[in-house]
Amino acid sequence: MSVEKLRKIVLDHDTKSGRLFDYMIQFLIILSLITFSITTIPDLNELETEILYIFQVTIVSIFTIEYITRIILSKRKLEYIFSFYGIIDLLAILPFYITTSVDLRSIRVFRFLIFFRLFKLLRYSKAIYHFRQAFIIAKEELILFAIATCMLLYITSVGIYYFENEAQPEAFKSIFHSLWWAVSTLTTVGYGDIYPITAGGKIFTFFILMIGLGIVAVPAGLLSSALSQSKNMKTENNSKKVSHHN
Amino acid sequence: MSVEKLRKIVLDHDTKSGRLFDYMIQFLIILSLITFSITTIPDLNELETEILYIFQVTIVSIFTIEYITRIILSKRKLEYIFSFYGIIDLLAILPFYITTSVDLRSIRVFRFLIFFRLFKLLRYSKAIYHFRQAFIIAKEELILFAIATCMLLYITSVGIYYFENEAQPEAFKSIFHSLWWAVSTLTTVGYGDIYPITAGGKIFTFFILMIGLGIVAVPAGLLSSALSQSKNMKTENNSKKVSHHN
Amino acid sequence: MSVEKLRKIVLDHDTKSGRLFDYMIQFLIILSLITFSITTIPDLNELETEILYIFQVTIVSIFTIEYITRIILSKRKLEYIFSFYGIIDLLAILPFYITTSVDLRSIRVFRFLIFFRLFKLLRYSKAIYHFRQAFIIAKEELILFAIATCMLLYITSVGIYYFENEAQPEAFKSIFHSLWWAVSTLTTVGYGDIYPITAGGKIFTFFILMIGLGIVAVPAGLLSSALSQSKNMKTENNSKKVSHHN
Amino acid sequence: MSVEKLRKIVLDHDTKSGRLFDYMIQFLIILSLITFSITTIPDLNELETEILYIFQVTIVSIFTIEYITRIILSKRKLEYIFSFYGIIDLLAILPFYITTSVDLRSIRVFRFLIFFRLFKLLRYSKAIYHFRQAFIIAKEELILFAIATCMLLYITSVGIYYFENEAQPEAFKSIFHSLWWAVSTLTTVGYGDIYPITAGGKIFTFFILMIGLGIVAVPAGLLSSALSQSKNMKTENNSKKVSHHN
């Protein structure tokens, strides 16, 4: 197999063989993540553990071959190695080698870095462009709202601490404990593991929620309007090109 | 009654008798769904069960007659049978016949396929056109966000598993158990059956929610803006037609 | 005091005395609602009950005088009596007279109709116009989404019933019990009084939430975009008027 | 150091030394809030308490020097003192002086006013302009929705009180207790500390949520669309300026 042919398969997304290779890699990524998830189930018998291990080794081997092939095929090798996808490709295999070679419990913990494999998927999504564009458009506002949310969370924590600390000294032990309540309340998750019981705390919660709901949910609105803006920009550019040709 | 007259009643939505027929079918659909729901209540006495059964048989009979009539009336019979509404009309009656003729517990379970009757209602909604249009407009972004949500859910599950597994080995038993927590948290449902208790897990939850809220709520924003876009397109088309006439 | 002068106070919103009268009525509405709320607190002592009763009688008397004055002052008496605000003004005082004159427990229950007084407040809000306009603009889509939500709720109820009924026969007793879970889940309230425990039920919940979040949150988006549309229409109309004058 | 040089550091945001000074103040604000939060943790040993106290004194001293310097440097001293930021700068240090000088438990409570320091951060955010602009644009609608939410909350409270009071006399003791449920439900927080158990109460909750979700989530939509409007206005103004120059 000539290098040129291999390049078409591995690097090209538009040839038939290239697309097939892409789908295979995507399938393997998802398969490896599911396999990894299964290994976390307690009380697997020996056979199951062995099968899962073989699966993992096989997939990592393929990813390693893919990584090496990409290095060999790319004309500017160093550029690829230090590019976003180059680092991701390395991080997708490194955790496995480290955690299996070194037999230390403290290092085994890093197996969870396997989630870097997820980012390999980004290579295949064209729609990610709009998403990044939308982020750039709404960046300033998103940062502002992230800061506003943090400020609101802090004020909420301090406030509820003063209202509830005496009545529930265990649940609202410190401002950090109150912060956990503030997060679960302002995001409207509301686990119910901790909630105000004093009249003052409840009234305070009411006012904070009235203000908070109007702030916490805004970023999603900003992102979705930035997305449609980014899409329109593309459409306009295309129609401009068309009208220029006329 | 001539065939032409019957066609006007069953197939036509604009004649008076046609509209009456439509309303009757819609009423029967809703009635049959309520009837079915009542049958799931435990400890019904014999009389009640019997009345409900008679109700069900009557409604299914009417739907069967409707289905057969539609086949007879349509000029291209096979086309109707394999059309979307043809299949729905069949699926609306089939589960009843199968589950009552075969007296097996394992088959009785399929009674729940009765919900196919709901889709019969779609035939009568003109507004569904905008909805489909909006889906087509926002399709690319919706898929992107579905994938992004899945990725976020996976990373969240892996993360919380490593933070909470040791402290709550029962609740966060495996990544699949963590996934359930991730779903109920990122959608802000927050049942409270499972939640982080370690400081690390809580801080992780905070960051994931800050990012997650801005992602999970976007699809609704995309759909609603696509809907107004689809509506404006129609209005523009109409006004263009009007101005062409001038 | 001449009739004309009284008309300026009661019916006119623009004169100084008219505005003062409006504020007084608004203040009394809110006061009466708070008073009513306090009466529901159990274990009030005799003095407190008496004071609250005097408050209520006084406020109802003023509202009665207001109602009679409005009838006397309006030129087309019957038109006012059967107008929206005429009926509201009557309903704001009627429950009190009925529940205090007839000393029956079964009738005392209707005291809660006092909330009709809230609608008296609508008379004073000019911004309600935009709100109504927005509803008219988005009406078709809102109805569609209400129906879609109902269909989704039904399918969710049937589905979870089949997944959870066996494992939790008490919580998911019938489809109606499942419906309660469906409501609290799809609105993301998530009380946590009832939730799936089987793997099948949890996976089902995941898929339903992925679809549901994109549907249940849309009406708010529709309303808010309709509101800004209604506002722009007004601004455009105004600017047109201005440009016509030039 | 000349006064002019000092002015450049303290008041100017664009010089290098000015920016450095700004970052230092911002860092100190956040540090002081974290320090304060740590002091609320119970069971700190003596050494830790002492270190935290030294931290607090140091930071307050720097803020005091900053405040005095700003007064000295500003040309119109009184104007600064009574300006928004002047008052914030004072409130950021005052609580510490009062709560440490007077050794009364009742006064120590006011330590929480430390959160005024958060508002010092606003001085450094340019993006706050858009936020204020968006508030002004959407003000009328936001007030309308705040009122609508309050009305909805009241009606919900009265309704659920009548449905649940008899079945759960402790949880739904009075309309004020019901109001707490209404707040936690309509904001979709849903702690699960209090929820309807009667069929009537559940059906009522269903209808209220169907209406409520479409109202409570609107302000966020209004704010986010007002934000993008405010941004476009700025862009348009800029492009107008550019086209005028041509």
CSV table of C-alpha atoms in Angstrom, one decimal, chain A residues 33-34 36-38 40-42 105 108-109 111-112 115 118-119 122 125 127-128 130-131 146 149-150 153 180 183 187-191 193 216 219-220 223-224 227-228 231, chain B residues 137-138 140-141 144-145 151 154-155 158 161-162 166 173-176 181 184-185 188-192 194-196 202 205-206 209-210 213-215 217-218 221-222 225 229:
chain,number,residue,atom,x,y,z
A,33,LEU,CA,-16.0,4.3,26.4
A,34,ILE,CA,-18.8,1.8,27.0
A,36,PHE,CA,-14.6,1.4,30.2
A,37,SER,CA,-17.9,2.1,31.9
A,38,ILE,CA,-18.7,-1.6,32.2
A,40,THR,CA,-16.5,0.1,36.8
A,41,ILE,CA,-19.4,-2.2,37.6
A,42,PRO,CA,-18.5,-4.0,40.9
A,105,ARG,CA,-3.6,2.3,43.3
A,108,ARG,CA,-5.0,3.6,38.7
A,109,VAL,CA,-7.2,6.5,39.6
A,111,ARG,CA,-7.9,5.7,34.3
A,112,PHE,CA,-10.7,8.2,34.2
A,115,PHE,CA,-12.7,10.6,28.7
A,118,LEU,CA,-14.5,11.8,23.6
A,119,PHE,CA,-12.7,14.8,22.2
A,122,LEU,CA,-14.8,16.5,17.6
A,125,SER,CA,-18.2,17.2,13.5
A,127,ALA,CA,-21.3,21.7,13.0
A,128,ILE,CA,-18.8,22.4,15.7
A,130,HIS,CA,-21.2,27.2,14.4
A,131,PHE,CA,-20.9,26.4,18.0
A,146,ALA,CA,-20.8,33.8,34.7
A,149,THR,CA,-24.0,34.3,38.6
A,150,CYS,CA,-20.9,33.9,40.9
A,153,LEU,CA,-24.3,32.7,44.4
A,180,TRP,CA,-23.9,24.1,47.9
A,183,VAL,CA,-26.0,26.2,43.6
A,187,THR,CA,-29.9,26.2,39.1
A,188,THR,CA,-33.4,24.9,40.1
A,189,VAL,CA,-32.0,21.4,40.6
A,190,GLY,CA,-33.3,21.3,44.2
A,191,TYR,CA,-32.2,17.9,45.4
A,193,ASP,CA,-31.0,17.4,50.8
A,216,VAL,CA,-29.1,32.0,35.5
A,219,PRO,CA,-26.7,32.3,29.0
A,220,ALA,CA,-28.7,29.6,27.2
A,223,LEU,CA,-26.0,31.1,23.1
A,224,SER,CA,-29.1,30.1,21.1
A,227,LEU,CA,-26.1,30.3,17.1
A,228,SER,CA,-28.8,31.6,14.8
A,231,LYS,CA,-25.9,30.6,10.9
B,137,ILE,CA,-34.5,24.6,10.1
B,138,ALA,CA,-32.8,23.7,13.4
B,140,GLU,CA,-28.2,20.5,12.4
B,141,GLU,CA,-27.9,22.4,15.6
B,144,LEU,CA,-25.1,18.9,17.6
B,145,PHE,CA,-26.6,19.8,20.9
B,151,MET,CA,-20.7,14.0,25.8
B,154,TYR,CA,-20.6,11.0,30.0
B,155,ILE,CA,-17.9,13.3,31.3
B,158,VAL,CA,-17.1,9.7,34.9
B,161,TYR,CA,-18.0,8.5,39.8
B,162,TYR,CA,-14.4,9.2,40.8
B,166,GLU,CA,-15.7,5.8,47.6
B,173,LYS,CA,-21.9,2.0,42.2
B,174,SER,CA,-20.7,2.3,38.6
B,175,ILE,CA,-20.6,4.8,35.8
B,176,PHE,CA,-24.1,3.8,34.7
B,181,TRP,CA,-27.5,11.2,38.6
B,184,SER,CA,-31.4,14.1,36.8
B,185,THR,CA,-28.9,16.9,37.6
B,188,THR,CA,-32.4,20.2,36.7
B,189,VAL,CA,-35.0,17.7,37.7
B,190,GLY,CA,-33.0,16.8,40.9
B,191,TYR,CA,-35.2,14.1,42.4
B,192,GLY,CA,-32.9,13.9,45.4
B,194,ILE,CA,-28.9,10.5,44.8
B,195,TYR,CA,-26.6,13.5,45.2
B,196,PRO,CA,-22.9,14.2,45.9
B,202,LYS,CA,-20.1,19.2,45.1
B,205,THR,CA,-21.3,19.6,40.3
B,206,PHE,CA,-21.1,23.4,40.6
B,209,LEU,CA,-23.9,22.9,36.2
B,210,MET,CA,-22.4,26.3,35.2
B,213,LEU,CA,-27.2,24.9,32.0
B,214,GLY,CA,-25.9,26.9,29.1
B,215,ILE,CA,-26.0,23.8,26.9
B,217,ALA,CA,-31.5,24.6,27.7
B,218,VAL,CA,-30.3,25.8,24.3
B,221,GLY,CA,-34.3,28.3,22.4
B,222,LEU,CA,-33.3,27.0,19.0
B,225,SER,CA,-36.6,30.8,17.2
B,229,GLN,CA,-38.6,31.9,11.5
